[in-house]
Structures are given as structure tokens and as C-alpha cells.
Coordinates of C-alpha atoms in Angstrom, one line a residue:
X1 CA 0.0 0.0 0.0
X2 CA 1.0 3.0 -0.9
X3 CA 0.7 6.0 1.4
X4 CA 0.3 9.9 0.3
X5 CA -1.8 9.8 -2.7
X6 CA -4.0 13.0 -2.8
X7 CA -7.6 12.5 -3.8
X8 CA -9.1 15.5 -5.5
X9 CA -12.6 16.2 -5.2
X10 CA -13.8 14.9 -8.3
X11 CA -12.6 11.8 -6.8
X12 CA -13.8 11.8 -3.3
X13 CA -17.4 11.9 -4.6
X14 CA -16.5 8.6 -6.1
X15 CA -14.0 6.4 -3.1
X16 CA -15.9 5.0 -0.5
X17 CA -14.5 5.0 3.0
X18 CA -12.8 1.0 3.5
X19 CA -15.0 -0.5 6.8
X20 CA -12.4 -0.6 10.2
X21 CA -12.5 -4.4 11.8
X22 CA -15.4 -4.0 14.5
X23 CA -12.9 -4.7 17.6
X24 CA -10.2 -2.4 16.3
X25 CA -10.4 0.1 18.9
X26 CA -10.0 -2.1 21.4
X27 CA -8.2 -5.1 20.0
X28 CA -5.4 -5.8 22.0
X29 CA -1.6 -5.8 20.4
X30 CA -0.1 -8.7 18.7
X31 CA -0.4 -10.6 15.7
X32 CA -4.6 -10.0 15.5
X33 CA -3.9 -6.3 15.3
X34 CA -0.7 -6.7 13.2
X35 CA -2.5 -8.2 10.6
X36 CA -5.8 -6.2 10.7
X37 CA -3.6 -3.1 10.2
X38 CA -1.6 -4.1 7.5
X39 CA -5.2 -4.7 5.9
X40 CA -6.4 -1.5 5.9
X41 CA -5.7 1.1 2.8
X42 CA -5.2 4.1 4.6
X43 CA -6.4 6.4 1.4
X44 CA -9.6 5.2 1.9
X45 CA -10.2 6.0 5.4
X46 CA -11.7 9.5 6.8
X47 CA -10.6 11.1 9.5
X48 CA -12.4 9.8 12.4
X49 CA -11.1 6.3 11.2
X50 CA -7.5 7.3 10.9
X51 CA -7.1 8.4 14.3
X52 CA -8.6 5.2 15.5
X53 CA -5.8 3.4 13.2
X54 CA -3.4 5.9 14.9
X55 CA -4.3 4.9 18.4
X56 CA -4.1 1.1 16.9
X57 CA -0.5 1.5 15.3
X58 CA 0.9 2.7 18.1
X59 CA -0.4 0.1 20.5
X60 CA 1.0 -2.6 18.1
X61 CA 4.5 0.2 17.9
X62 CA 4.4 -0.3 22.0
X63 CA 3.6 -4.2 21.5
X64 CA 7.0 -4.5 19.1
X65 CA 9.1 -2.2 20.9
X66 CA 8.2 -4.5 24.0
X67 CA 9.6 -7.3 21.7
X68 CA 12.7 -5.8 20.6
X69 CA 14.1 -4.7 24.6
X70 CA 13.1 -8.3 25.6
X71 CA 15.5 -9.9 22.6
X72 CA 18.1 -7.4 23.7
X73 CA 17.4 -8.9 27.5
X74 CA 17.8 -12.3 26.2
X75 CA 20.7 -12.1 24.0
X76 CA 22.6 -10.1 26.9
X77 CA 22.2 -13.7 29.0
X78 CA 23.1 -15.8 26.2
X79 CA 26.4 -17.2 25.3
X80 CA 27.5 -16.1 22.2
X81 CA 29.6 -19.3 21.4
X82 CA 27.0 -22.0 21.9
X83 CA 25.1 -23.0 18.9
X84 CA 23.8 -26.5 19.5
X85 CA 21.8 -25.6 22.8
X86 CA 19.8 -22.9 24.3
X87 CA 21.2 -21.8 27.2
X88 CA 21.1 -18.3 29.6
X89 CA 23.5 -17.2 32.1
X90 CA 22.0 -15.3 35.5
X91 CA 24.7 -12.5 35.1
X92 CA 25.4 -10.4 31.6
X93 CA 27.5 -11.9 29.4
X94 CA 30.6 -10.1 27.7
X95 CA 30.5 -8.8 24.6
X96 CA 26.7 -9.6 24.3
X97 CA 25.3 -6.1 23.4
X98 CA 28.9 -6.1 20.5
X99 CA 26.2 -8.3 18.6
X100 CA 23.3 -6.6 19.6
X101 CA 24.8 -3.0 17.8
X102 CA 26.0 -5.5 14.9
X103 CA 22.5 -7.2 14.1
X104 CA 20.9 -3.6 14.8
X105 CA 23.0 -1.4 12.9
X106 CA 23.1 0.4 15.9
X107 CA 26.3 2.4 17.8
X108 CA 27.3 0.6 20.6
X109 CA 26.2 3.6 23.1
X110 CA 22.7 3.0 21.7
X111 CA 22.7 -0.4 22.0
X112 CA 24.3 -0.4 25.6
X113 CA 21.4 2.4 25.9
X114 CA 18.5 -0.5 24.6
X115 CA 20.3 -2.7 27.0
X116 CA 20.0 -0.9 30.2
X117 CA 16.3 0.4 28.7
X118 CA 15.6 -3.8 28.9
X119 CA 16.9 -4.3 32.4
X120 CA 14.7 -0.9 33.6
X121 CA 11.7 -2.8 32.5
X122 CA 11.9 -6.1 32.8
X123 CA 13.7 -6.6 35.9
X124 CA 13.3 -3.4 38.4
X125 CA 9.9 -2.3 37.0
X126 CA 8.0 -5.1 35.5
X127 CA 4.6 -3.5 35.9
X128 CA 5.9 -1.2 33.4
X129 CA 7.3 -3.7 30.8
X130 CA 3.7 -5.4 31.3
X131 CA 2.5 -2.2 30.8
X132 CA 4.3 -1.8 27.1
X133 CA 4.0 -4.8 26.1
X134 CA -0.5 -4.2 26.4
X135 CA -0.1 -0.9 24.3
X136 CA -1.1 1.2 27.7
X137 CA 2.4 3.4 26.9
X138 CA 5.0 4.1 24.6
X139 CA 8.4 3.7 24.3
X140 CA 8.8 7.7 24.7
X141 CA 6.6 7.3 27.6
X142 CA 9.2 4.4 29.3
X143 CA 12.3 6.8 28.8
X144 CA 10.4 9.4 30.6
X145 CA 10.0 6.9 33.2
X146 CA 13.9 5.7 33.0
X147 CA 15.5 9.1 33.0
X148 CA 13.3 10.5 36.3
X149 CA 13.4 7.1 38.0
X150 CA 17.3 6.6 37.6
X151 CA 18.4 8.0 41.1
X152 CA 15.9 6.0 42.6
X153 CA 18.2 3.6 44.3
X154 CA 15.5 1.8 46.2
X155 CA 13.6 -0.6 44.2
X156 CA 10.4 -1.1 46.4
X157 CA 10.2 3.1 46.2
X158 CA 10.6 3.0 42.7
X159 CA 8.1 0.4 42.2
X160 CA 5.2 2.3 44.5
X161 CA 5.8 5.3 42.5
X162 CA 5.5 3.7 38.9
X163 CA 2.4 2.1 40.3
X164 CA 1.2 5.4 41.4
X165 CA 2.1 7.5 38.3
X166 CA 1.1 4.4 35.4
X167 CA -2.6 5.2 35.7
X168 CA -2.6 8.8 34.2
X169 CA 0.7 7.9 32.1
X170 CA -2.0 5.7 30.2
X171 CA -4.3 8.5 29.4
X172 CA -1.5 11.6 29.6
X173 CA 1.3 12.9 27.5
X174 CA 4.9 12.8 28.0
X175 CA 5.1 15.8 29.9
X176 CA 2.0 15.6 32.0
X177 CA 4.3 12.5 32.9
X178 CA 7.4 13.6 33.8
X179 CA 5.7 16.4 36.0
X180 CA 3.6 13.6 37.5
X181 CA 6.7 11.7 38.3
X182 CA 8.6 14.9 39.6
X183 CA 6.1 15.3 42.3
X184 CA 5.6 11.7 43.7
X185 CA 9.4 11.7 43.7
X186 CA 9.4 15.2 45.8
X187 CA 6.7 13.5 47.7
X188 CA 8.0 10.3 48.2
X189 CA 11.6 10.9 48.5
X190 CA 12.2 14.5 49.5
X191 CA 15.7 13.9 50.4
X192 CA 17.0 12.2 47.7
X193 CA 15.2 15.5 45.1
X194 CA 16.9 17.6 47.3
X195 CA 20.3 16.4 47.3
X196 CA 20.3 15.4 43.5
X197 CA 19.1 19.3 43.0
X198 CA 21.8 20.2 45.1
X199 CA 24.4 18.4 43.0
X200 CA 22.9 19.5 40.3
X201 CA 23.4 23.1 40.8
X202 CA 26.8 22.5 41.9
X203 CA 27.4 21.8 38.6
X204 CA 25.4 24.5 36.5
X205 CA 27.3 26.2 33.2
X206 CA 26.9 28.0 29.9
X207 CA 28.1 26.3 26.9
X208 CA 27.9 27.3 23.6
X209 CA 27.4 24.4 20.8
X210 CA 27.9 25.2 17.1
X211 CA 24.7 24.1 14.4
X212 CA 25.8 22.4 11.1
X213 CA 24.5 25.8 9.4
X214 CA 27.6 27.5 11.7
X215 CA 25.1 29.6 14.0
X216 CA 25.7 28.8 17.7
X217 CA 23.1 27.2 20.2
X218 CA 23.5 28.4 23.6
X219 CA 22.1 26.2 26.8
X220 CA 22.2 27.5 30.6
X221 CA 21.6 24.3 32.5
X222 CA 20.7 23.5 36.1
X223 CA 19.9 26.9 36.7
X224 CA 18.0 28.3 40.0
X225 CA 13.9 27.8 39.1
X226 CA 12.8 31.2 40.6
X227 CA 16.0 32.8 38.7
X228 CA 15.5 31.0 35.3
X229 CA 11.3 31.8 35.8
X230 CA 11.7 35.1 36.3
X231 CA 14.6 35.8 33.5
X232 CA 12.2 34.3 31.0
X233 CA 8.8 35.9 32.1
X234 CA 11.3 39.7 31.3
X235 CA 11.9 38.8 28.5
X236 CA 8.5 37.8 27.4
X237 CA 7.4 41.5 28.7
X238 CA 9.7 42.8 26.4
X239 CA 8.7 40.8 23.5
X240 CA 5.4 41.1 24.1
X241 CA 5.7 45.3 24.2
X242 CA 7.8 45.3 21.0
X243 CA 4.9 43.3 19.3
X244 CA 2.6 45.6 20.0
X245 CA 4.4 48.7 19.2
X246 CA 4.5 47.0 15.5
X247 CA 8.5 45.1 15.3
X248 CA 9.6 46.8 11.8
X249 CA 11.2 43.5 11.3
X250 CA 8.4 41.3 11.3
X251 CA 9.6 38.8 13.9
X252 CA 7.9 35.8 15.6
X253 CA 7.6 36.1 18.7
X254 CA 10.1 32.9 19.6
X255 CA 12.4 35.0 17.4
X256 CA 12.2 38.3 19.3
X257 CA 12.6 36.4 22.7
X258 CA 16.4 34.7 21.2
X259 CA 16.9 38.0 20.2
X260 CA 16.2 40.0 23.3
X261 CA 17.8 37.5 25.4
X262 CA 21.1 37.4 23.0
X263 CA 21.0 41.6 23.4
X264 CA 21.0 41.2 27.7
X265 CA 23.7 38.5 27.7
X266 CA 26.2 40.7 25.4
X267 CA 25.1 43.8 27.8
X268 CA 23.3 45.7 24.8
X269 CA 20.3 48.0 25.7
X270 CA 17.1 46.4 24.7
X271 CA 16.1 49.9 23.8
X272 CA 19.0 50.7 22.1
X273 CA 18.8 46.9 20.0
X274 CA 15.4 48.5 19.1
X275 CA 13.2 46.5 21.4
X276 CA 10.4 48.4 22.7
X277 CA 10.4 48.9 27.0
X278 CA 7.4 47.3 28.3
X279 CA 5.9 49.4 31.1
X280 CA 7.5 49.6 35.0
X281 CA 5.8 46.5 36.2
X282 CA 7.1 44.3 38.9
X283 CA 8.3 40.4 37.4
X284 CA 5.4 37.9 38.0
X285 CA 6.3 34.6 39.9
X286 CA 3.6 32.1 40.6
X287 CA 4.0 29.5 43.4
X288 CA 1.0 27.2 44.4
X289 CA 1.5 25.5 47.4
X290 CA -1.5 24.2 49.8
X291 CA -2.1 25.5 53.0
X292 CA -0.2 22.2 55.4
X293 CA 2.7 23.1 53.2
X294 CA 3.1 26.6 53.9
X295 CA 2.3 25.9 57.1
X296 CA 5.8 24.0 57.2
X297 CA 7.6 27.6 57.1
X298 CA 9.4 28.2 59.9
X299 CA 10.5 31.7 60.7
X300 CA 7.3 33.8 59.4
X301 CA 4.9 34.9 62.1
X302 CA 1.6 32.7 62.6
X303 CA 3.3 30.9 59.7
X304 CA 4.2 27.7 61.8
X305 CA 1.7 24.9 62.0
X306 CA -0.1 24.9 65.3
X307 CA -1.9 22.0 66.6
X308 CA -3.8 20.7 69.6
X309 CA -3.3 17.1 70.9
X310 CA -5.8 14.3 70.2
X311 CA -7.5 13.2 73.1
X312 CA -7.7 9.9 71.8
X313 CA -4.0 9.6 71.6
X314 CA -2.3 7.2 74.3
X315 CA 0.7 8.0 76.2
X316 CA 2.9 5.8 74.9
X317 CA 1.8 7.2 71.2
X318 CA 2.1 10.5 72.5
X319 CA 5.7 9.7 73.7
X320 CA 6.9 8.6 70.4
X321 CA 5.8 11.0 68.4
X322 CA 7.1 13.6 70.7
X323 CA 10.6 11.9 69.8
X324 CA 9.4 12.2 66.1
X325 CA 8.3 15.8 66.0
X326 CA 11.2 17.1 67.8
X327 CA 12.3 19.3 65.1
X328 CA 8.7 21.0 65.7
X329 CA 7.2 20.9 68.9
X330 CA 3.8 22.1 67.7
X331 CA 3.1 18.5 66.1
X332 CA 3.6 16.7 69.5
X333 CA 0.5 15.0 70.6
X334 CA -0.6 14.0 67.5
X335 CA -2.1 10.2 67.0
X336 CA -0.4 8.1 63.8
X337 CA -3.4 9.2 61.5
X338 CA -3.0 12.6 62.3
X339 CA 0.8 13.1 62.0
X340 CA 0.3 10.9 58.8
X341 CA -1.7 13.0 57.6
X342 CA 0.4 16.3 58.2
X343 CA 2.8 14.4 56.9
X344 CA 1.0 13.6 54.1
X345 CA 0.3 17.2 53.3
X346 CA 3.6 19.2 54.6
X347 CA 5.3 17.0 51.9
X348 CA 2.6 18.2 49.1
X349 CA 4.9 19.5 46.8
X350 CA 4.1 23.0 45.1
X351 CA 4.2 24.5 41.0
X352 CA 5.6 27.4 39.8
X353 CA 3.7 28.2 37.0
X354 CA 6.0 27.7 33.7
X355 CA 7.8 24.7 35.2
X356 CA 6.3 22.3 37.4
X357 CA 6.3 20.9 40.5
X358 CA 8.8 22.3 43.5
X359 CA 9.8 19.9 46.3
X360 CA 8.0 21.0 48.8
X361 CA 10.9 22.4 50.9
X362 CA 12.0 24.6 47.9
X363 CA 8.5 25.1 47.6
X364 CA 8.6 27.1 51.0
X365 CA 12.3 28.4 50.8
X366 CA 10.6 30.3 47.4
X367 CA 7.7 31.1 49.5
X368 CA 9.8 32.4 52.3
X369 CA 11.8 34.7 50.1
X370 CA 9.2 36.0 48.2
X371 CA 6.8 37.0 51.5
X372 CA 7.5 40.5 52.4
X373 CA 7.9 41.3 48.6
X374 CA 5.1 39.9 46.7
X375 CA 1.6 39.8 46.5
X376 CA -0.1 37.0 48.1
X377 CA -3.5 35.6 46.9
X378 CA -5.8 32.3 48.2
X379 CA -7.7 30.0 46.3
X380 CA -10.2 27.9 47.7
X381 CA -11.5 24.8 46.2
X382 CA -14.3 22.2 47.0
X383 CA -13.8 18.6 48.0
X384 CA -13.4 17.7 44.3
X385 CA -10.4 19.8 43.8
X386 CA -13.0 22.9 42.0
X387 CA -12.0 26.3 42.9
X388 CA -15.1 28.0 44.5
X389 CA -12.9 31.4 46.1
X390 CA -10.0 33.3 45.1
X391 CA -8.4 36.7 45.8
X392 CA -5.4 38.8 47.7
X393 CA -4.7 38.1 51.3
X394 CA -4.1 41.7 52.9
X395 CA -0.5 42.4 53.7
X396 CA -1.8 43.5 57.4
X397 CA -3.6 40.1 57.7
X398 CA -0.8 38.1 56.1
X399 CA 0.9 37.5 59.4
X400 CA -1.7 35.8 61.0
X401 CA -3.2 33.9 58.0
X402 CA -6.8 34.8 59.9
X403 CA -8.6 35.3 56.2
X404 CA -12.4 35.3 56.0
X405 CA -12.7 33.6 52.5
X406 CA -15.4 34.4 51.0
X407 CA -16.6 33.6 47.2
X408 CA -14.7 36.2 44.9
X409 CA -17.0 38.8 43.4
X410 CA -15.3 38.6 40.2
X411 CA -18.2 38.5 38.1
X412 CA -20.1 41.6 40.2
X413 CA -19.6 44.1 37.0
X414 CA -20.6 41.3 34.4
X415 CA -24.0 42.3 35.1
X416 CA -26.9 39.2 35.9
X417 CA -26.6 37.8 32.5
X418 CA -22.7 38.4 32.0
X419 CA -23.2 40.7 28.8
X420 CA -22.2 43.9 30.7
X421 CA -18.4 43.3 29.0
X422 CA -17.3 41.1 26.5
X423 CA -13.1 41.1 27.8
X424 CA -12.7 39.4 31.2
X425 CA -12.1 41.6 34.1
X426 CA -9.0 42.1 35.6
X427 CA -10.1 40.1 39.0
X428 CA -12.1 37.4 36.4
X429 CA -8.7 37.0 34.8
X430 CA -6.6 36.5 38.2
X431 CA -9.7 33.9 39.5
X432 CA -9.3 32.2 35.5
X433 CA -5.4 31.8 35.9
X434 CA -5.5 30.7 39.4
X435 CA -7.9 27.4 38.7
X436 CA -6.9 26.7 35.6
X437 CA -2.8 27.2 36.0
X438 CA -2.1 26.2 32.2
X439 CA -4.0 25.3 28.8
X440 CA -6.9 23.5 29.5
X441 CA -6.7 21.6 26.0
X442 CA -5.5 17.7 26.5
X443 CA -1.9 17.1 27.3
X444 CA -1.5 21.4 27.2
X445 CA 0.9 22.2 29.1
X446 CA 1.7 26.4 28.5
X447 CA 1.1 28.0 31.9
X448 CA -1.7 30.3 32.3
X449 CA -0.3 33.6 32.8
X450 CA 0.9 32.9 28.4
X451 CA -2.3 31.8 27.6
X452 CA -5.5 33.7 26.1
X453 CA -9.0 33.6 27.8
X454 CA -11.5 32.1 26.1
X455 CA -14.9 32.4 26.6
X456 CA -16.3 28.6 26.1
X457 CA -19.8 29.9 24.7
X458 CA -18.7 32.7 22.2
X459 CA -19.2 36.0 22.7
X460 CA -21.1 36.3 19.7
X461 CA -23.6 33.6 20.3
X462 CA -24.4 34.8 23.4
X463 CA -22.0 33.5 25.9
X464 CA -21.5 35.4 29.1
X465 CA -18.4 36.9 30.0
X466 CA -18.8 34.7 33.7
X467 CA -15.6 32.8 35.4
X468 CA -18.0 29.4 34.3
X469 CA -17.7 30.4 31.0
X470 CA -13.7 31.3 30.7
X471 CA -10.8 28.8 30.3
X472 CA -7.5 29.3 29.6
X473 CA -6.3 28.0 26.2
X474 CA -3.3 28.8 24.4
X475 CA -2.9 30.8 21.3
X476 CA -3.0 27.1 19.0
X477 CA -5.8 25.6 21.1
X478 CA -7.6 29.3 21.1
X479 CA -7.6 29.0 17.2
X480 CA -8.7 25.1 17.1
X481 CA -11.5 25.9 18.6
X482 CA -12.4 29.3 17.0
X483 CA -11.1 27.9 13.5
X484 CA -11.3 24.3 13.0
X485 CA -14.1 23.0 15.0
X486 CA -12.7 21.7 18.2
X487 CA -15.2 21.8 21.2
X488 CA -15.0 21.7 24.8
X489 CA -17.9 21.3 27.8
X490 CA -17.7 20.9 31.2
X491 CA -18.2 17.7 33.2
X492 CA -17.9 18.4 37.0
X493 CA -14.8 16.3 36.8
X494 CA -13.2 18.4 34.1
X495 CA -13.7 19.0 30.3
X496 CA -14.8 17.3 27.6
X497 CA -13.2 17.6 24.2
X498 CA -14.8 16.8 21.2
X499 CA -12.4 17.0 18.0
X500 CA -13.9 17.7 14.3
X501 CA -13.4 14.0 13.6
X502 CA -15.8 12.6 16.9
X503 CA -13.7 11.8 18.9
X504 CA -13.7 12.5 23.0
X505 CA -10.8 13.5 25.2
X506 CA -11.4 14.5 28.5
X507 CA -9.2 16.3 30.8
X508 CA -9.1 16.9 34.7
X509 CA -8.8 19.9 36.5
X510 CA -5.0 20.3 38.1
X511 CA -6.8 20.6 41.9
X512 CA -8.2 17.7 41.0
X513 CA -8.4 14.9 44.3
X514 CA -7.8 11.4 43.8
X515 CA -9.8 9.4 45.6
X516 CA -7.0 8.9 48.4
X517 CA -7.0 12.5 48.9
X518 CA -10.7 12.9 49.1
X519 CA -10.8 10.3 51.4
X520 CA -8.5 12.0 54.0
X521 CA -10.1 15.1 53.4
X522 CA -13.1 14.1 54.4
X523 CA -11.6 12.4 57.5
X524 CA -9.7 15.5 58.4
X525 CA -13.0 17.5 58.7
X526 CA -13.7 14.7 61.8
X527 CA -10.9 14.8 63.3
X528 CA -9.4 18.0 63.4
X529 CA -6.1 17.7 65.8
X530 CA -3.8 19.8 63.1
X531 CA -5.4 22.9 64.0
X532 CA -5.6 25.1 60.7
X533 CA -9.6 26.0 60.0
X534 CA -10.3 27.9 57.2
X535 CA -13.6 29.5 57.5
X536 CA -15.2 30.3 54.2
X537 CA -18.8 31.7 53.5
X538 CA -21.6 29.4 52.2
X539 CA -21.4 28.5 48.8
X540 CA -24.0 27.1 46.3
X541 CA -22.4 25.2 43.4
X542 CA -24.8 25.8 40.8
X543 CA -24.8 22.8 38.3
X544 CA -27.0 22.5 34.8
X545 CA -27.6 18.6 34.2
X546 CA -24.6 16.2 34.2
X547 CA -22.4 18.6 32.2
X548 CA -23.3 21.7 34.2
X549 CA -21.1 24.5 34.6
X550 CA -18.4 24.2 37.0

């Protein structure tokens, strides 16, 4: 068969779409699927049935790749000089993967690479290998997993957290993967982020790397987050102004922000470079970290976490975990469930926006440095992770953290039907941002503060300019949906995508509880020995069927 023939019109009217197996969504990888796919004549399929064939190719891609890394495995146990016999050694054999980069055509790194990829899978993480072999994730997918998990020393830690993080790596992309990863390992092993991120700084540079055209790539690596963050968000301020004052040049706006940052590294003006000067503005830095987190701060008046002792708790508990909670004397007293629990949640780790997640010790050294300088704002959200509140936290309340949170009146001047103004307030926008945090399109990643706002119901057809109508998208995602067709609604667990060829993707909100987490949060509202209440005012959500707005 021979792919990327165009059909013209004419021709269309005449070529009728070739009929998909029944089971091909859902056959599983192997010889079945091999063969139903090499059946199909892919110029005769629309596209609704090509991306089913997609999703079908690459589980059968996954299925062979699975193949391929167990041969490697096998070979790299085998003796290469017996013929007559099949025979495996329990310990690699020399020279094994010298044949493996001969019958691959491969360079020995990459086949030492495959090798040690084989190993990863089929001997410390085997749910994984399982997992690649069924077509639930890719190759790309694995590597994400290998690269993140390679400091893991401890198997039985590296096994809960592929456990943990497989069941959105099924549905997710590769980066909603690695930042899922980054956080149970901040989670999980706190220690070991923290003294990996500490070598890793030790050992930040600049290096320069010439491209085969001659121009020169330049790459700042292990750099501080907050630094890097807030080097980046100036020079999108910059490139942003020069857009609007009209760039004579015509540039992109990737090519403006090489160019800008090219100018500040060789100590040229931006002004002078003829890069317009955005307006005095202070640098925007957005940590999210939950409450028990920041409550980990030490230092910061009525920051520390305060608690009162269970009076359920024995003395002998009560002993131990005084031992335990030396380091902070407020925790003393606590049961097991509680201080698992505050363990649980001091350990959260936090994002900043842009990046990802923070461990959650960096999390509050950020926080920390940032507290007498910056602006702080609360969010609020509901048992499911929804954000019902959100708004500043007055600087002469901040010590205390005693905030009466309240719903924000963000959509006060929208008027009862939200027509008052079509462009999102200024305190809709902030409330927008907050819950959303990036692109709400599948496997989106841009952070909010660089996307657009859309409103879900247009404008023009009557849509209200409401917070339950406006969703962060990016500029791509913006025009898919204006442009091509794509559509999104909300489901009360998060949104529904439906692209111009039928098919569904849905999405959850980044707030979003797992059920673990909703079950201690409904278990901390009965038994309430950590101390921190959070009073907010009575809140309706109003819904509108199943797929009511959220």
C-alpha cells in the first residue's frame, strides 16, 4: 500500500471509506492487530477512522518495541559461542550487546542504551514492561520513566511510584508524565530530590554548541527555578511590548525572545537593540502550594503549624511522636493518623507556573523569600479539587493567615446575565489563571499567565463573560476551537473535548483529588487535631444537568 496519494474532489465523490474491523479500537496488540492493520488502505479511510488506526498502530509500535528490549534482554544472557543448545547465564554476558549493535546497525552507546532500557523494564519495574508490552504506553513514555526514576536507588520506592504514576501515564502525554513523576518523587523521596538538585546546581554552566548551518546554540543548565522563571517571564514582557508597538522586522515572537535574550547577555540595551520597553511592572512569579505546606515555614509569624493534641491519643503514642516531631514541637501529641496525615500534606509538593512541581521544601524556601515582597493571593476549592474562592490576602492580615474567605465577586460588574463586557475583568482573569494554572486543551501544558481567555460559549452567540464560561487556552488551542471545530464542555470532573473528527478526550482539573485524597479530606473535617480552619462563607455550586457549569 501506498501512502500519500492525494484524492481530489472529483474523486472523493467517487472512493468509499474502507469499513475498520469491529474490535479495532479495542483489539489488544499482537499478531490480530498486526494483521488487521496491514489490511487497511489508509487512502480510503476518513478522519475519524485514521485516528482510531493511529491509536491502533501505536499500541502494536508499543507491543514490538516491548519485543525488541526483551530480545536485547535475552541475547545479553546468552552465550554467544554456543550453537547446539539454548542456554542463559544469570549474570550479563561479555561482549553480548557487540552483537546486539551489529545485528541492529546500531552504535554501541545505543545499544548499551537499549540494554540498560531492557533491564529498567523487565527486571526493576516489571509492571511497566507489562504495561508496554498491552499498548497502555510508549516507548517515549518508558524513557520518561527511566530518566526520572534513575536516582531512585531503592527498588520497592521505585516500584510504588511507577504504580502510582502508570494510571494517568496511560491516558496523559509525555510531559504531564514527567511532572507527574517529579512530584511523587518530591513526595515520596524528598531527600534524595533535594540532594540530586543540590548536585545539580553544583554543577550549572553555559556552553555554547555550534549548528551544522555555523550559527551557535546556547544552553544555561541547572539553573536556579525562581531565577531562570523570572529571566524568562522579562523577557516575554519585552517581546510582548515590541509586538505591540509594531517590530519593523516582522519577527515571531520565539524570534524576538532569542533576540532579546542574545542583546542582555552581550550587555546591549534592549532599547537601544530596538526593542520596545514594556511598562514599570514588577516580574510575575507564581508559586501554588496548599495551605499544610506553607504551614511547614518556619520563621514567618503565625506561619508555623499549630496543633492541639488528640484526646484519643495514648501516652505511649504520645511519647513517640514527641521523639518524632522534635524538630517541631507544635506536632507533639498527634495520633499516627493525624501526623500521617500532616505528613501527608507538609510534603505536598508546590508549582511554579511555567515549570512544574517544586519539592516542597524549595517550595517554602521560594515562599519564604518572596513573602515580604510579593503579593499573596488564596484560592479555595471544594472537596473535588473545584475552585469555588480566590483573591489577595491583605499584607496587614498576612501574618496571621486569619482570612475570611469568601466567594470572589469577580463576576459583580458582568451584570446578571454576564453581557455587561465582553473582555474578562482584571479580577475574572486572576480567578481564570488561578484554577486553571495552564492550557486547559488535553496534554497542554503552557502556563496560564501565556495563555488567552477564552470564553467557552462565544461572545457572539451569546455566551456570558462569567468565570463558568472562561478557560484558559493557548494561542493554538484558542484557534482550534475558533477555527477548525474543536469543542470543549464541562463535566464536574473536568472537560470534555470533542475534536472535528468525533472523537472524546477529557481532561481533569489540576486541583483535582484522587480518591485517596478525598478520602483524607473528608476524614480531616472529623478529626481535626492539626489545627488550621479555614472558615469560608456558604457556597451554592450551581450545576445545569450532568455537564453543568463548574
Amino acid at each position: 500500500m501506498r501512502a500519500g496519494a492525494v484524492t481530489t474532489a472529483d474523486e472523493a465523490s467517487r472512493v468509499t471509506p474502507q469499513v475498520l474491523p469491529a474490535d479495532l479500537a479495542e483489539l489488544p496488540p499482537g499478531p490480530r492487530l498486526s494483521a488487521a492493520l496491514a489490511s487497511l488502505d489508509l487512502r480510503r479511510l476518513t478522519a475519524h477512522q485514521l485516528a482510531v488506526v493511529i491509536a491502533a498502530q501505536n499500541r502494536q509500535i508499543a507491543y514490538e518495541q516491548s519485543r525488541l528490549l526483551a530480545a536485547v534482554w535475552e541475547l545479553g544472557h546468552t552465550p554467544l559461542d554456543v550453537r547446539d543448545a539454548v542456554v542463559r547465564e544469570p549474570d550479563p554476558v561479555p561482549f553480548a550487546m557487540v552483537e546486539a549493535a551489529q545485528a541492529g546497525r546500531w552504535t554501541q552507546q545505543h545499544a548499551n542504551e537499549t540494554r540498560d532500557l531492557a533491564c529498567f523494564v523487565l527486571d526493576q519495574v516489571p509492571a511497566l514492561g507489562d504495561a508496554l508490552a498491552a499498548g497502555q504506553v510508549d516507548l517515549a513514555k518508558v524513557k520518561v520513566f527511566q530518566r526520572l526514576l534513575s536516582n531512585v536507588a531503592d527498588v520497592a520506592l521505585m516500584r510504588t511510584i511507577v504504580a502510582l504514576a502508570l494510571p494517568s501515564a496511560v491516558h496523559g502525554t509525555t510531559g504531564t508524565l514527567r511532572s507527574r513523576l517529579y512530584r511523587l518523587r518530591c513526595k515520596l523521596s524528598p531527600e534524595a530530590v533535594r540532594r540530586q538538585r543540590e548536585r545539580d546546581h553544583d554543577s550549572r554552566y553555559l556552553a555554547a554548541h555550534q549548528e551544522i548551518s555555523g550559527l551557535v546554540t546556547l544552553v544555561a543548565r541547572f539553573c536556579d527555578e525562581q531565577a531562570a522563571l523570572a529571566a524568562l517571564e522579562h523577557i516575554d514582557a519585552i517581546a510582548a511590548a515590541t509586538r505591540a508597538a509594531g517590530d519593523p522586522l516582522g519577527r515571531s515572537t520565539d524570534q524576538l525572545r532569542a533576540d532579546i535574550a542574545l542583546s542582555l547577555l552581550a550587555g546591549v540595551d534592549p532599547a537601544q537593540a530596538g526593542f520596545a520597553t514594556p511598562a514599570d511592572r514588577k516580574g510575575v512569579i507564581t508559586v501554588t502550594v496548599n495551605l499544610a505546606t506553607l504551614a511547614g515555614l518556619t520563621g514567618l509569624p503565625g506561619l508555623s503549624m499549630r496543633s492541639r493534641a488528640c484526646p484519643h491519643a495514648t501516652l505511649t503514642e504520645q511519647t513517640v511522636l514527641s521523639r518524632l516531631t522534635a524538630a517541631d514541637p507544635g506536632l507533639a501529641g498527634l495520633c499516627p493518623q493525624c501526623l500521617a496525615q500532616a505528613a501527608d500534606l507538609v510534603l505536598e509538593p508546590g508549582d511554579l507556573a511555567g515549570y512544574g512541581p517544586l519539592a516542597a521544601h524549595i517550595a517554602r524556601q521560594t515562599v519564604a523569600q518572596l513573602a515580604r515582597v510579593s503579593t499573596w493571593r488564596f484560592a479555595v476549592t471544594d472537596d473535588y479539587g473545584r475552585q469555588v474562592a480566590e483573591g489577595v490576602i491583605p499584607a496587614d492580615r498576612l501574618p496571621d493567615m486569619d482570612v475570611e474567605m469568601r466567594r470572589w465577586a469577580a463576576d459583580a460588574s458582568a451584570g446578571p446575565d454576564g453581557r455587561a463586557h465582553r473582555t474578562p475583568t482584571a479580577a475574572q482573569a486572576a480567578f481564570v489563571r488561578a484554577r486553571d494554572r495552564h492550557c486547559q486543551a488535553p496534554g497542554c501544558r503552557v502556563p496560564a499567565h501565556r495563555c488567552q481567555i477564552d470564553h467557552r460559549i462565544p461572545w457572539h452567540s451569546g455566551g456570558p463573560t462569567l468565570i463558568d464560561n472562561l478557560y484558559c487556552l493557548c494561542r493554538l488551542h484558542h484557534r482550534a476551537k475558533d477555527e477548525a471545530g474543536f469543542t470543549y464542555h464541562p463535566t464536574g470532573r473536568g472537560l470534555r473535548w470533542t475534536t472535528p473528527a468525533g472523537h472524546i478526550y477529557l481532561t481533569r482539573p489540576p486541583s483535582r483529588l484522587t480518591r485517596s485524597r478525598l478520602t483524607r479530606s473528608r476524614r480531616r473535617r472529623d478529626h481535626r487535631a492539626l489545627g488550621i480552619v479555614v472558615t469560608a462563607a456558604a457556597y451554592r455550586h450551581r450545576s445545569r444537568g450532568r455537564d453543568g457549569l463548574a
